[in-house]
Amino acid sequence: MNRIDPKLAATLRQPAELIDCGLAPAFDLADLERVAARYAIAVTPEIAALIDPDDPRDPIARQFIPSVAELATEPSENPDPIGDHTHSPVAGIVHRYPDRVLFKLVHVCAVYCRFCFRREMVGPGKATALSQAAYRCAIDYIRAHKEIWEVILTGGDPLMLSPRRLAEIMADIAAIDHVKIVRLHTRVPVAAPARICREMVAALRVEDATTWVAVHANHPRELTVEARAACALLVDAGIPLVSQSVLLRGGNDDATTLEALMRAFVECRIKPYYLHHGDLAPGTAHLRTTIAQGQELMRALRGRVSGLCQPEYVLDIPGGHGKAPIGPTYLSHPRSRERELSSETGYRIVDYCGDVHLYPPKP
Ligand code: SF4
């Protein structure tokens, strides 16, 4: 499955290249050109090799191969779905919560996900990286705000930077006394695992701050032998890993796939962290589930895997109001009939089988 076809030796960026490699139907060319004019395309050889071209519903293809459905935008969709702009005091910085900032260094990625919440901001044709002046201004902002404990490097994908540049940036951030944590959000360990080399790992380690890496993967097939080796290099160097996944209609919206994904993360020493409900990014409605479906899947997961394998199901509230855990909830107050039967007034709690139990109030 993971052997790379020589035809796929380079990242595929054009609809015609996808068609040539059998990853998209030729009759879609005109529509896919229209999609490509609006949203970036990149499919690395490693990702292309995971796609079964004979499966029209391949879950990896669904994440990376453009679709004509992306040309349809719903009224609720928004080019800035999680409100980054509302909370950006200087270029490159999003300061939504007091103790942490997002630091968006680059606007390019190894691959372009079809559901990306920053799809209007990333890709060729957008500014590829912060200018040196904007970078200095962002560092000055972090230095001036003593409440900032954590800096989250995101993007685009910060691991698209060279190890040398990344080492400079890590050193600049770690030199700020009040910053204790630097977290990097990345797709690189699964999409371009060869980039995780010893130089890259060395660049991520700094003396005066603790580095965490959040690995984005959505399907267990993405955790290939090479991806696992890349993650192992990071963990073996003492860098803790957490996961980020997006719940995707037709991509991972079944309990068996989510179970396998979470188990694979834990096997790779990646603690499952977030399962994101799909954001209201333009042209992504075909990839979103309902929240009720997401909650049902989380219930199923609770019965299948240990707490170690449980991510938190979260929604970024549109408009920039931050993340909220969106359940499901297991605790409520007893219904009147249950109270009559048991005389309990405390709590009603549902176990992983769906059975209801009453928990007494504190006397
Ligand atoms: S890697 Fe992240 S920022 Fe880049 S396209 Fe995918 S979701 Fe968007």
Short mmCIF file of N, CA, C and O in Angstrom, two decimals, residues 84-96 101-102 137 141 145:
data_model
loop_
_atom_site.label_atom_id
_atom_site.label_comp_id
_atom_site.label_asym_id
_atom_site.label_seq_id
_atom_site.Cartn_x
_atom_site.Cartn_y
_atom_site.Cartn_z
N ASP A 84 -10.46 34.15 13.10
CA ASP A 84 -9.06 34.52 13.36
C ASP A 84 -8.86 36.02 13.26
O ASP A 84 -8.19 36.63 14.09
N HIS A 85 -9.47 36.63 12.23
CA HIS A 85 -9.22 38.06 11.98
C HIS A 85 -9.67 38.92 13.16
O HIS A 85 -9.04 39.91 13.51
N THR A 86 -10.79 38.52 13.77
CA THR A 86 -11.34 39.31 14.89
C THR A 86 -10.35 39.44 16.03
O THR A 86 -10.41 40.39 16.80
N HIS A 87 -9.47 38.44 16.17
CA HIS A 87 -8.57 38.42 17.34
C HIS A 87 -7.11 38.58 16.94
O HIS A 87 -6.24 38.03 17.61
N SER A 88 -6.86 39.25 15.83
CA SER A 88 -5.48 39.38 15.37
C SER A 88 -4.97 40.80 15.61
O SER A 88 -5.22 41.71 14.81
N PRO A 89 -4.23 41.01 16.71
CA PRO A 89 -3.76 42.37 17.03
C PRO A 89 -2.64 42.83 16.10
O PRO A 89 -2.51 44.02 15.85
N VAL A 90 -1.80 41.89 15.64
CA VAL A 90 -0.73 42.21 14.66
C VAL A 90 -0.68 41.06 13.67
O VAL A 90 -1.14 39.94 13.97
N ALA A 91 -0.12 41.29 12.52
CA ALA A 91 -0.06 40.24 11.49
C ALA A 91 0.61 38.98 12.05
O ALA A 91 1.63 39.05 12.74
N GLY A 92 -0.02 37.82 11.77
CA GLY A 92 0.58 36.55 12.18
C GLY A 92 0.15 36.07 13.55
O GLY A 92 0.37 34.91 13.90
N ILE A 93 -0.44 36.95 14.37
CA ILE A 93 -0.82 36.57 15.74
C ILE A 93 -2.34 36.53 15.87
O ILE A 93 -3.03 37.44 15.41
N VAL A 94 -2.84 35.45 16.49
CA VAL A 94 -4.25 35.40 16.89
C VAL A 94 -4.25 35.24 18.41
O VAL A 94 -3.72 34.26 18.94
N HIS A 95 -4.82 36.22 19.11
CA HIS A 95 -4.80 36.21 20.58
C HIS A 95 -6.25 36.12 21.07
O HIS A 95 -6.89 37.12 21.36
N ARG A 96 -6.72 34.87 21.17
CA ARG A 96 -8.14 34.64 21.47
C ARG A 96 -8.34 34.38 22.97
O ARG A 96 -9.36 34.76 23.53
N VAL A 101 -1.28 32.30 22.34
CA VAL A 101 -1.52 32.90 21.02
C VAL A 101 -1.24 31.85 19.96
O VAL A 101 -0.43 30.95 20.13
N LEU A 102 -1.92 32.01 18.83
CA LEU A 102 -1.53 31.33 17.61
C LEU A 102 -0.50 32.22 16.93
O LEU A 102 -0.69 33.44 16.87
N CYS A 137 7.65 42.10 14.64
CA CYS A 137 6.53 42.76 15.31
C CYS A 137 5.73 41.73 16.13
O CYS A 137 5.31 42.00 17.26
N TYR A 141 5.19 41.54 20.14
CA TYR A 141 3.86 41.46 20.77
C TYR A 141 3.87 40.39 21.87
O TYR A 141 3.38 40.61 22.98
N HIS A 145 3.44 40.89 26.10
CA HIS A 145 2.23 40.38 26.78
C HIS A 145 2.62 39.25 27.73
O HIS A 145 2.67 38.09 27.36
#
